[in-house]
Amino acid sequence: MTVTKGIILAGGSGTRMFPVTNVYSKQLIMVYDKPLIYYPLSTLMLSGIKDIMIISNGESIPSYSKLLSDGSHLGINIEYGVQKEPRGIAEAFIIADEFIGEDNVALILGDNIFYGEYNKFRNAVNGNGNATIFGYYVSDPERYGVIEFDGEKPVSIIEKPKEHVSHYAVPGFYIYDSSVVDIARSLKPSDRGELEITDVNNIYLGKDKLDVVKLGRGFAWLDTGTPASMMDASNFIETIEKRQSLKIGCIEEIAMRMDYIGRDEFIKLTSSYPDCAYRDYLLSI
């Protein structure tokens, strides 16, 4: 299953980040030195995906378009879709129906940050034909969708289990074939009125078409759903960047190093930026 399409779901009401989300989308908030949406975008780019749709509410789309345009300056293609109300993660596939077409697709949540060795993501994007989700060891699995195993075999995914199932939560990066659109359309809303991604995963699992890839200790997953977790993520990014003098989620650098744009294009792009630390870093590399 070679994935050519990627979706960033930057929707939701953002109530936990109020009052700033009364003005603009949570994914436009700075996480240390760059907007939050740069991080999931960089994950898709580093996974080799260049055709991307950003889904958000109608009020926020112009801001994303101003920030990222059509992506051509990065050697990628960015389109935009509108989620009128927060009706669940799985609704993204219905909104992106025409964008997906007959292609395989990866969806990443706009408030998820990943850091570490990306080979497992790249391998899944160029995988064996099954849908793929990831398992990440957490100390508080009751907060997440959790994978139940029989030995090493996944047997179910339970949303916010009240009793212990396992310590492996499902982070917000999912890979499917194009049939996910029909699966999403077949779902009934949950008690909270949403089309649940856990239901999608369990349907694939029931068909024996879902792989679970465990992410090891050398990998970091940060979910920036609250002010506290947003601060934690900013501190994490700051620590790594200051220690290594290398940036995380720097989409211009990724575009160059992935050969999406050439050296001359990179220099022309970064030279057009205003005088700031971000520009200085780009020109230094």
PDB file of C-alpha atoms in Angstrom:
ATOM      1  CA  MET A   1       0.000   0.000   0.000  1.00  0.00           C
ATOM      2  CA  THR A   2       1.836   3.065  -1.233  1.00  0.00           C
ATOM      3  CA  VAL A   3       0.227   6.170   0.247  1.00  0.00           C
ATOM      4  CA  THR A   4       0.159   9.256  -1.952  1.00  0.00           C
ATOM      5  CA  LYS A   5      -2.469  11.380  -0.191  1.00  0.00           C
ATOM      6  CA  GLY A   6      -2.336  12.914   3.280  1.00  0.00           C
ATOM      7  CA  ILE A   7      -4.934  14.699   5.403  1.00  0.00           C
ATOM      8  CA  ILE A   8      -4.312  17.007   8.334  1.00  0.00           C
ATOM      9  CA  LEU A   9      -7.453  17.346  10.440  1.00  0.00           C
ATOM     10  CA  ALA A  10      -7.167  20.750  12.062  1.00  0.00           C
ATOM     11  CA  GLY A  11     -10.803  20.989  13.084  1.00  0.00           C
ATOM     12  CA  GLY A  12     -12.569  20.745  16.407  1.00  0.00           C
ATOM     13  CA  SER A  13     -13.984  23.485  18.575  1.00  0.00           C
ATOM     14  CA  GLY A  14     -10.812  23.890  20.657  1.00  0.00           C
ATOM     15  CA  THR A  15     -12.820  24.582  23.806  1.00  0.00           C
ATOM     16  CA  ARG A  16      -9.976  23.498  26.078  1.00  0.00           C
ATOM     17  CA  MET A  17      -7.786  26.238  24.593  1.00  0.00           C
ATOM     18  CA  PHE A  18     -10.375  29.026  25.051  1.00  0.00           C
ATOM     19  CA  PRO A  19     -10.191  32.051  24.877  1.00  0.00           C
ATOM     20  CA  VAL A  20      -7.526  32.078  22.134  1.00  0.00           C
ATOM     21  CA  THR A  21      -9.578  29.642  20.018  1.00  0.00           C
ATOM     22  CA  ASN A  22     -12.352  32.209  20.003  1.00  0.00           C
ATOM     23  CA  VAL A  23     -10.087  34.140  17.626  1.00  0.00           C
ATOM     24  CA  TYR A  24      -8.267  31.496  15.575  1.00  0.00           C
ATOM     25  CA  SER A  25      -7.716  27.758  15.212  1.00  0.00           C
ATOM     26  CA  LYS A  26      -5.658  25.920  17.825  1.00  0.00           C
ATOM     27  CA  GLN A  27      -3.299  24.603  15.154  1.00  0.00           C
ATOM     28  CA  LEU A  28      -2.137  28.163  14.453  1.00  0.00           C
ATOM     29  CA  ILE A  29      -0.865  28.606  18.020  1.00  0.00           C
ATOM     30  CA  MET A  30       2.916  28.730  18.328  1.00  0.00           C
ATOM     31  CA  VAL A  31       4.615  25.660  19.768  1.00  0.00           C
ATOM     32  CA  TYR A  32       7.949  27.133  20.776  1.00  0.00           C
ATOM     33  CA  ASP A  33       9.071  28.779  17.518  1.00  0.00           C
ATOM     34  CA  LYS A  34       6.596  27.728  14.841  1.00  0.00           C
ATOM     35  CA  PRO A  35       2.834  27.164  14.389  1.00  0.00           C
ATOM     36  CA  LEU A  36       1.517  23.859  15.659  1.00  0.00           C
ATOM     37  CA  ILE A  37       0.385  22.776  12.193  1.00  0.00           C
ATOM     38  CA  TYR A  38       4.014  22.746  10.988  1.00  0.00           C
ATOM     39  CA  TYR A  39       4.633  19.603  13.046  1.00  0.00           C
ATOM     40  CA  PRO A  40       1.966  17.288  11.553  1.00  0.00           C
ATOM     41  CA  LEU A  41       2.728  18.744   8.119  1.00  0.00           C
ATOM     42  CA  SER A  42       6.388  17.886   8.598  1.00  0.00           C
ATOM     43  CA  THR A  43       5.449  14.325   9.599  1.00  0.00           C
ATOM     44  CA  LEU A  44       3.593  13.798   6.331  1.00  0.00           C
ATOM     45  CA  MET A  45       6.441  15.365   4.343  1.00  0.00           C
ATOM     46  CA  LEU A  46       9.062  13.223   6.091  1.00  0.00           C
ATOM     47  CA  SER A  47       6.914  10.157   5.367  1.00  0.00           C
ATOM     48  CA  GLY A  48       7.167  10.952   1.656  1.00  0.00           C
ATOM     49  CA  ILE A  49       3.649  12.338   1.173  1.00  0.00           C
ATOM     50  CA  LYS A  50       3.428  15.443  -1.022  1.00  0.00           C
ATOM     51  CA  ASP A  51      -0.298  15.696  -1.848  1.00  0.00           C
ATOM     52  CA  ILE A  52      -2.027  17.047   1.261  1.00  0.00           C
ATOM     53  CA  MET A  53      -5.440  18.377   2.302  1.00  0.00           C
ATOM     54  CA  ILE A  54      -5.877  20.515   5.408  1.00  0.00           C
ATOM     55  CA  ILE A  55      -9.370  20.299   6.899  1.00  0.00           C
ATOM     56  CA  SER A  56     -10.593  22.950   9.309  1.00  0.00           C
ATOM     57  CA  ASN A  57     -13.577  25.213   9.923  1.00  0.00           C
ATOM     58  CA  GLY A  58     -14.486  27.821   7.354  1.00  0.00           C
ATOM     59  CA  GLU A  59     -13.263  30.730   9.458  1.00  0.00           C
ATOM     60  CA  SER A  60      -9.743  29.299   9.770  1.00  0.00           C
ATOM     61  CA  ILE A  61      -9.118  28.164   6.193  1.00  0.00           C
ATOM     62  CA  PRO A  62      -8.081  31.664   4.981  1.00  0.00           C
ATOM     63  CA  SER A  63      -5.441  31.795   7.740  1.00  0.00           C
ATOM     64  CA  TYR A  64      -4.015  28.407   6.761  1.00  0.00           C
ATOM     65  CA  SER A  65      -4.046  29.448   3.120  1.00  0.00           C
ATOM     66  CA  LYS A  66      -2.169  32.653   3.959  1.00  0.00           C
ATOM     67  CA  LEU A  67       0.366  30.691   5.985  1.00  0.00           C
ATOM     68  CA  LEU A  68       0.972  27.798   3.578  1.00  0.00           C
ATOM     69  CA  SER A  69      -0.608  28.844   0.249  1.00  0.00           C
ATOM     70  CA  ASP A  70      -0.832  25.911  -2.185  1.00  0.00           C
ATOM     71  CA  GLY A  71       2.434  24.396  -0.935  1.00  0.00           C
ATOM     72  CA  SER A  72       4.246  24.861  -4.250  1.00  0.00           C
ATOM     73  CA  HIS A  73       7.043  26.825  -2.551  1.00  0.00           C
ATOM     74  CA  LEU A  74       7.760  23.596  -0.631  1.00  0.00           C
ATOM     75  CA  GLY A  75       7.483  21.356  -3.669  1.00  0.00           C
ATOM     76  CA  ILE A  76       4.190  19.881  -2.449  1.00  0.00           C
ATOM     77  CA  ASN A  77       0.490  20.364  -3.172  1.00  0.00           C
ATOM     78  CA  ILE A  78      -1.858  21.646  -0.452  1.00  0.00           C
ATOM     79  CA  GLU A  79      -5.633  21.748  -0.793  1.00  0.00           C
ATOM     80  CA  TYR A  80      -8.227  22.779   1.777  1.00  0.00           C
ATOM     81  CA  GLY A  81     -11.483  21.276   3.003  1.00  0.00           C
ATOM     82  CA  VAL A  82     -14.121  22.606   5.383  1.00  0.00           C
ATOM     83  CA  GLN A  83     -15.547  20.750   8.369  1.00  0.00           C
ATOM     84  CA  LYS A  84     -18.579  22.855   9.267  1.00  0.00           C
ATOM     85  CA  GLU A  85     -18.980  21.317  12.714  1.00  0.00           C
ATOM     86  CA  PRO A  86     -16.775  18.952  14.764  1.00  0.00           C
ATOM     87  CA  ARG A  87     -18.497  15.676  13.833  1.00  0.00           C
ATOM     88  CA  GLY A  88     -15.572  13.366  14.496  1.00  0.00           C
ATOM     89  CA  ILE A  89     -12.246  12.346  13.004  1.00  0.00           C
ATOM     90  CA  ALA A  90     -13.755   9.859  10.562  1.00  0.00           C
ATOM     91  CA  GLU A  91     -15.806  12.598   8.892  1.00  0.00           C
ATOM     92  CA  ALA A  92     -12.541  13.862   7.380  1.00  0.00           C
ATOM     93  CA  PHE A  93     -12.641  11.004   4.861  1.00  0.00           C
ATOM     94  CA  ILE A  94     -16.130  11.983   3.708  1.00  0.00           C
ATOM     95  CA  ILE A  95     -15.075  15.612   3.319  1.00  0.00           C
ATOM     96  CA  ALA A  96     -11.964  14.535   1.391  1.00  0.00           C
ATOM     97  CA  ASP A  97     -13.777  12.001  -0.815  1.00  0.00           C
ATOM     98  CA  GLU A  98     -12.870  13.636  -4.145  1.00  0.00           C
ATOM     99  CA  PHE A  99      -9.357  14.454  -2.942  1.00  0.00           C
ATOM    100  CA  ILE A 100      -8.721  10.806  -1.999  1.00  0.00           C
ATOM    101  CA  GLY A 101     -10.249   9.314  -5.137  1.00  0.00           C
ATOM    102  CA  GLU A 102      -8.896   5.789  -5.618  1.00  0.00           C
ATOM    103  CA  ASP A 103      -5.678   6.473  -3.705  1.00  0.00           C
ATOM    104  CA  ASN A 104      -4.486   5.297  -0.321  1.00  0.00           C
ATOM    105  CA  VAL A 105      -4.493   7.951   2.369  1.00  0.00           C
ATOM    106  CA  ALA A 106      -2.840   8.863   5.658  1.00  0.00           C
ATOM    107  CA  LEU A 107      -4.599  11.039   8.204  1.00  0.00           C
ATOM    108  CA  ILE A 108      -2.791  12.894  10.975  1.00  0.00           C
ATOM    109  CA  LEU A 109      -4.424  14.962  13.684  1.00  0.00           C
ATOM    110  CA  GLY A 110      -3.392  18.598  13.610  1.00  0.00           C
ATOM    111  CA  ASP A 111      -2.576  18.707  17.320  1.00  0.00           C
ATOM    112  CA  ASN A 112      -0.255  15.674  17.349  1.00  0.00           C
ATOM    113  CA  ILE A 113       3.536  16.066  17.373  1.00  0.00           C
ATOM    114  CA  PHE A 114       5.856  13.159  16.648  1.00  0.00           C
ATOM    115  CA  TYR A 115       9.613  13.133  17.171  1.00  0.00           C
ATOM    116  CA  GLY A 116      12.094  10.361  16.527  1.00  0.00           C
ATOM    117  CA  GLU A 117      13.119   7.895  13.846  1.00  0.00           C
ATOM    118  CA  TYR A 118      10.547   8.080  11.039  1.00  0.00           C
ATOM    119  CA  ASN A 119      11.410   4.771   9.354  1.00  0.00           C
ATOM    120  CA  LYS A 120       8.358   3.047  10.857  1.00  0.00           C
ATOM    121  CA  PHE A 121       6.138   5.750   9.364  1.00  0.00           C
ATOM    122  CA  ARG A 122       7.875   5.539   5.989  1.00  0.00           C
ATOM    123  CA  ASN A 123       7.633   1.755   5.985  1.00  0.00           C
ATOM    124  CA  ALA A 124       3.921   1.904   6.775  1.00  0.00           C
ATOM    125  CA  VAL A 125       3.334   4.470   4.033  1.00  0.00           C
ATOM    126  CA  ASN A 126       4.980   2.025   1.621  1.00  0.00           C
ATOM    127  CA  GLY A 127       3.561  -1.020   3.398  1.00  0.00           C
ATOM    128  CA  ASN A 128       2.077  -4.404   2.688  1.00  0.00           C
ATOM    129  CA  GLY A 129      -1.484  -3.617   1.645  1.00  0.00           C
ATOM    130  CA  ASN A 130      -3.159  -3.445   5.048  1.00  0.00           C
ATOM    131  CA  ALA A 131      -4.375  -0.402   6.906  1.00  0.00           C
ATOM    132  CA  THR A 132      -1.958   0.618   9.649  1.00  0.00           C
ATOM    133  CA  ILE A 133      -2.224   2.270  13.043  1.00  0.00           C
ATOM    134  CA  PHE A 134       0.458   2.719  15.666  1.00  0.00           C
ATOM    135  CA  GLY A 135       0.722   1.761  19.314  1.00  0.00           C
ATOM    136  CA  TYR A 136       2.428   4.042  21.824  1.00  0.00           C
ATOM    137  CA  TYR A 137       3.067   3.025  25.441  1.00  0.00           C
ATOM    138  CA  VAL A 138       1.410   5.423  27.906  1.00  0.00           C
ATOM    139  CA  SER A 139       0.964   5.442  31.667  1.00  0.00           C
ATOM    140  CA  ASP A 140      -2.659   6.660  31.464  1.00  0.00           C
ATOM    141  CA  PRO A 141      -4.366   4.556  28.775  1.00  0.00           C
ATOM    142  CA  GLU A 142      -7.830   5.391  30.095  1.00  0.00           C
ATOM    143  CA  ARG A 143      -7.533   8.751  28.276  1.00  0.00           C
ATOM    144  CA  TYR A 144      -7.142   7.237  24.797  1.00  0.00           C
ATOM    145  CA  GLY A 145      -8.245   4.654  22.312  1.00  0.00           C
ATOM    146  CA  VAL A 146      -6.375   1.564  23.541  1.00  0.00           C
ATOM    147  CA  ILE A 147      -5.304  -1.598  21.709  1.00  0.00           C
ATOM    148  CA  GLU A 148      -6.227  -4.948  23.259  1.00  0.00           C
ATOM    149  CA  PHE A 149      -3.803  -7.753  22.395  1.00  0.00           C
ATOM    150  CA  ASP A 150      -3.923 -11.532  22.487  1.00  0.00           C
ATOM    151  CA  GLY A 151      -0.205 -12.109  22.769  1.00  0.00           C
ATOM    152  CA  GLU A 152       1.131  -9.877  19.988  1.00  0.00           C
ATOM    153  CA  LYS A 153      -2.058 -10.021  17.918  1.00  0.00           C
ATOM    154  CA  PRO A 154      -4.413  -7.008  18.185  1.00  0.00           C
ATOM    155  CA  VAL A 155      -7.980  -8.162  18.828  1.00  0.00           C
ATOM    156  CA  SER A 156      -9.853  -4.928  19.525  1.00  0.00           C
ATOM    157  CA  ILE A 157      -9.525  -1.198  20.067  1.00  0.00           C
ATOM    158  CA  ILE A 158     -11.445   0.255  22.989  1.00  0.00           C
ATOM    159  CA  GLU A 159     -12.122   3.964  23.397  1.00  0.00           C
ATOM    160  CA  LYS A 160     -11.164   5.260  26.863  1.00  0.00           C
ATOM    161  CA  PRO A 161     -11.525   1.900  28.641  1.00  0.00           C
ATOM    162  CA  LYS A 162     -12.700   1.929  32.251  1.00  0.00           C
ATOM    163  CA  GLU A 163     -10.812  -1.281  32.992  1.00  0.00           C
ATOM    164  CA  HIS A 164      -7.192  -2.017  32.102  1.00  0.00           C
ATOM    165  CA  VAL A 165      -6.763  -3.356  28.566  1.00  0.00           C
ATOM    166  CA  SER A 166      -3.138  -2.541  27.768  1.00  0.00           C
ATOM    167  CA  HIS A 167      -0.759   0.398  27.945  1.00  0.00           C
ATOM    168  CA  TYR A 168      -0.736   0.900  24.166  1.00  0.00           C
ATOM    169  CA  ALA A 169      -2.679   3.951  23.030  1.00  0.00           C
ATOM    170  CA  VAL A 170      -3.419   4.778  19.396  1.00  0.00           C
ATOM    171  CA  PRO A 171      -1.776   8.103  18.447  1.00  0.00           C
ATOM    172  CA  GLY A 172      -3.294  10.362  15.816  1.00  0.00           C
ATOM    173  CA  PHE A 173      -1.668   8.993  12.656  1.00  0.00           C
ATOM    174  CA  TYR A 174      -3.648   6.485  10.569  1.00  0.00           C
ATOM    175  CA  ILE A 175      -3.088   4.842   7.174  1.00  0.00           C
ATOM    176  CA  TYR A 176      -5.902   3.370   5.051  1.00  0.00           C
ATOM    177  CA  ASP A 177      -6.873   2.364   1.544  1.00  0.00           C
ATOM    178  CA  SER A 178      -9.513   4.298  -0.389  1.00  0.00           C
ATOM    179  CA  SER A 179     -12.333   2.106   0.947  1.00  0.00           C
ATOM    180  CA  VAL A 180     -12.089   4.139   4.171  1.00  0.00           C
ATOM    181  CA  VAL A 181     -14.432   6.668   2.565  1.00  0.00           C
ATOM    182  CA  ASP A 182     -17.235   4.097   2.251  1.00  0.00           C
ATOM    183  CA  ILE A 183     -16.478   2.810   5.746  1.00  0.00           C
ATOM    184  CA  ALA A 184     -16.788   6.334   7.153  1.00  0.00           C
ATOM    185  CA  ARG A 185     -20.103   6.830   5.347  1.00  0.00           C
ATOM    186  CA  SER A 186     -21.435   3.599   6.853  1.00  0.00           C
ATOM    187  CA  LEU A 187     -20.771   4.669  10.449  1.00  0.00           C
ATOM    188  CA  LYS A 188     -23.451   5.713  12.871  1.00  0.00           C
ATOM    189  CA  PRO A 189     -22.625   8.636  15.167  1.00  0.00           C
ATOM    190  CA  SER A 190     -21.551   7.709  18.671  1.00  0.00           C
ATOM    191  CA  ASP A 191     -23.264   8.871  21.841  1.00  0.00           C
ATOM    192  CA  ARG A 192     -21.322  12.129  21.571  1.00  0.00           C
ATOM    193  CA  GLY A 193     -22.630  12.645  18.020  1.00  0.00           C
ATOM    194  CA  GLU A 194     -19.336  11.928  16.221  1.00  0.00           C
ATOM    195  CA  LEU A 195     -18.069   9.493  13.607  1.00  0.00           C
ATOM    196  CA  GLU A 196     -15.414   7.697  15.602  1.00  0.00           C
ATOM    197  CA  ILE A 197     -12.025   6.705  14.200  1.00  0.00           C
ATOM    198  CA  THR A 198     -11.997   3.782  16.654  1.00  0.00           C
ATOM    199  CA  ASP A 199     -15.010   2.346  14.819  1.00  0.00           C
ATOM    200  CA  VAL A 200     -13.109   2.627  11.529  1.00  0.00           C
ATOM    201  CA  ASN A 201     -10.135   0.789  13.005  1.00  0.00           C
ATOM    202  CA  ASN A 202     -12.278  -1.968  14.447  1.00  0.00           C
ATOM    203  CA  ILE A 203     -13.939  -2.534  11.057  1.00  0.00           C
ATOM    204  CA  TYR A 204     -10.536  -3.005   9.416  1.00  0.00           C
ATOM    205  CA  LEU A 205      -9.476  -5.195  12.332  1.00  0.00           C
ATOM    206  CA  GLY A 206     -12.592  -7.341  11.942  1.00  0.00           C
ATOM    207  CA  LYS A 207     -11.652  -7.902   8.291  1.00  0.00           C
ATOM    208  CA  ASP A 208      -8.099  -8.852   9.340  1.00  0.00           C
ATOM    209  CA  LYS A 209      -6.814  -5.877   7.354  1.00  0.00           C
ATOM    210  CA  LEU A 210      -5.278  -3.789  10.130  1.00  0.00           C
ATOM    211  CA  ASP A 211      -1.632  -3.787  11.158  1.00  0.00           C
ATOM    212  CA  VAL A 212      -0.463  -2.340  14.470  1.00  0.00           C
ATOM    213  CA  VAL A 213       3.095  -1.014  14.606  1.00  0.00           C
ATOM    214  CA  LYS A 214       4.473  -0.349  18.075  1.00  0.00           C
ATOM    215  CA  LEU A 215       6.558   2.788  18.495  1.00  0.00           C
ATOM    216  CA  GLY A 216       9.534   2.222  20.784  1.00  0.00           C
ATOM    217  CA  ARG A 217      11.170   4.139  23.604  1.00  0.00           C
ATOM    218  CA  GLY A 218      13.197   6.312  21.261  1.00  0.00           C
ATOM    219  CA  PHE A 219      10.037   7.885  19.852  1.00  0.00           C
ATOM    220  CA  ALA A 220       8.072  10.784  21.326  1.00  0.00           C
ATOM    221  CA  TRP A 221       4.368  11.446  20.820  1.00  0.00           C
ATOM    222  CA  LEU A 222       2.987  14.720  22.145  1.00  0.00           C
ATOM    223  CA  ASP A 223      -0.754  15.426  22.145  1.00  0.00           C
ATOM    224  CA  THR A 224      -1.254  19.179  22.509  1.00  0.00           C
ATOM    225  CA  GLY A 225      -4.908  19.192  23.481  1.00  0.00           C
ATOM    226  CA  THR A 226      -4.655  21.363  26.608  1.00  0.00           C
ATOM    227  CA  PRO A 227      -2.719  24.483  27.652  1.00  0.00           C
ATOM    228  CA  ALA A 228      -0.522  22.334  29.912  1.00  0.00           C
ATOM    229  CA  SER A 229       0.311  19.841  27.147  1.00  0.00           C
ATOM    230  CA  MET A 230       0.950  22.710  24.737  1.00  0.00           C
ATOM    231  CA  MET A 231       3.473  24.139  27.205  1.00  0.00           C
ATOM    232  CA  ASP A 232       5.063  20.713  27.667  1.00  0.00           C
ATOM    233  CA  ALA A 233       5.451  20.395  23.898  1.00  0.00           C
ATOM    234  CA  SER A 234       7.007  23.858  23.623  1.00  0.00           C
ATOM    235  CA  ASN A 235       9.490  23.027  26.378  1.00  0.00           C
ATOM    236  CA  PHE A 236      10.331  19.710  24.717  1.00  0.00           C
ATOM    237  CA  ILE A 237      10.930  21.337  21.319  1.00  0.00           C
ATOM    238  CA  GLU A 238      12.999  24.111  22.896  1.00  0.00           C
ATOM    239  CA  THR A 239      15.200  21.619  24.768  1.00  0.00           C
ATOM    240  CA  ILE A 240      15.939  19.502  21.690  1.00  0.00           C
ATOM    241  CA  GLU A 241      16.534  22.461  19.397  1.00  0.00           C
ATOM    242  CA  LYS A 242      18.866  24.247  21.794  1.00  0.00           C
ATOM    243  CA  ARG A 243      20.825  21.075  22.524  1.00  0.00           C
ATOM    244  CA  GLN A 244      21.269  20.086  18.878  1.00  0.00           C
ATOM    245  CA  SER A 245      21.078  23.485  17.132  1.00  0.00           C
ATOM    246  CA  LEU A 246      18.707  21.755  14.701  1.00  0.00           C
ATOM    247  CA  LYS A 247      15.030  22.541  14.296  1.00  0.00           C
ATOM    248  CA  ILE A 248      12.107  20.130  14.607  1.00  0.00           C
ATOM    249  CA  GLY A 249       9.217  20.512  12.170  1.00  0.00           C
ATOM    250  CA  CYS A 250      11.032  23.001   9.930  1.00  0.00           C
ATOM    251  CA  ILE A 251       9.082  22.495   6.716  1.00  0.00           C
ATOM    252  CA  GLU A 252      11.447  24.473   4.462  1.00  0.00           C
ATOM    253  CA  GLU A 253      14.460  22.451   5.571  1.00  0.00           C
ATOM    254  CA  ILE A 254      12.514  19.210   5.138  1.00  0.00           C
ATOM    255  CA  ALA A 255      11.470  20.258   1.623  1.00  0.00           C
ATOM    256  CA  MET A 256      15.111  20.747   0.687  1.00  0.00           C
ATOM    257  CA  ARG A 257      16.479  17.624   2.385  1.00  0.00           C
ATOM    258  CA  MET A 258      13.708  15.465   0.879  1.00  0.00           C
ATOM    259  CA  ASP A 259      14.545  16.951  -2.566  1.00  0.00           C
ATOM    260  CA  TYR A 260      11.088  18.433  -2.955  1.00  0.00           C
ATOM    261  CA  ILE A 261      12.830  21.694  -3.859  1.00  0.00           C
ATOM    262  CA  GLY A 262      16.371  22.380  -5.024  1.00  0.00           C
ATOM    263  CA  ARG A 263      19.088  24.405  -3.316  1.00  0.00           C
ATOM    264  CA  ASP A 264      18.488  27.508  -5.441  1.00  0.00           C
ATOM    265  CA  GLU A 265      14.735  27.393  -4.742  1.00  0.00           C
ATOM    266  CA  PHE A 266      15.461  26.982  -1.034  1.00  0.00           C
ATOM    267  CA  ILE A 267      17.788  29.990  -0.943  1.00  0.00           C
ATOM    268  CA  LYS A 268      15.340  32.143  -2.914  1.00  0.00           C
ATOM    269  CA  LEU A 269      12.496  31.169  -0.586  1.00  0.00           C
ATOM    270  CA  THR A 270      14.310  31.717   2.683  1.00  0.00           C
ATOM    271  CA  SER A 271      15.931  34.951   1.504  1.00  0.00           C
ATOM    272  CA  SER A 272      12.445  36.381   1.022  1.00  0.00           C
ATOM    273  CA  TYR A 273      11.615  35.931   4.723  1.00  0.00           C
ATOM    274  CA  PRO A 274      11.844  38.894   7.128  1.00  0.00           C
ATOM    275  CA  ASP A 275      14.946  39.292   9.278  1.00  0.00           C
ATOM    276  CA  CYS A 276      14.395  36.899  12.211  1.00  0.00           C
ATOM    277  CA  ALA A 277      15.946  33.914  13.984  1.00  0.00           C
ATOM    278  CA  TYR A 278      13.955  31.469  11.833  1.00  0.00           C
ATOM    279  CA  ARG A 279      15.380  32.976   8.634  1.00  0.00           C
ATOM    280  CA  ASP A 280      18.891  33.008  10.089  1.00  0.00           C
ATOM    281  CA  TYR A 281      18.626  29.295  10.846  1.00  0.00           C
ATOM    282  CA  LEU A 282      17.413  28.449   7.345  1.00  0.00           C
ATOM    283  CA  LEU A 283      20.178  30.405   5.664  1.00  0.00           C
ATOM    284  CA  SER A 284      22.772  28.845   7.976  1.00  0.00           C
ATOM    285  CA  ILE A 285      22.043  25.300   6.753  1.00  0.00           C
TER     286      ILE A 285
END
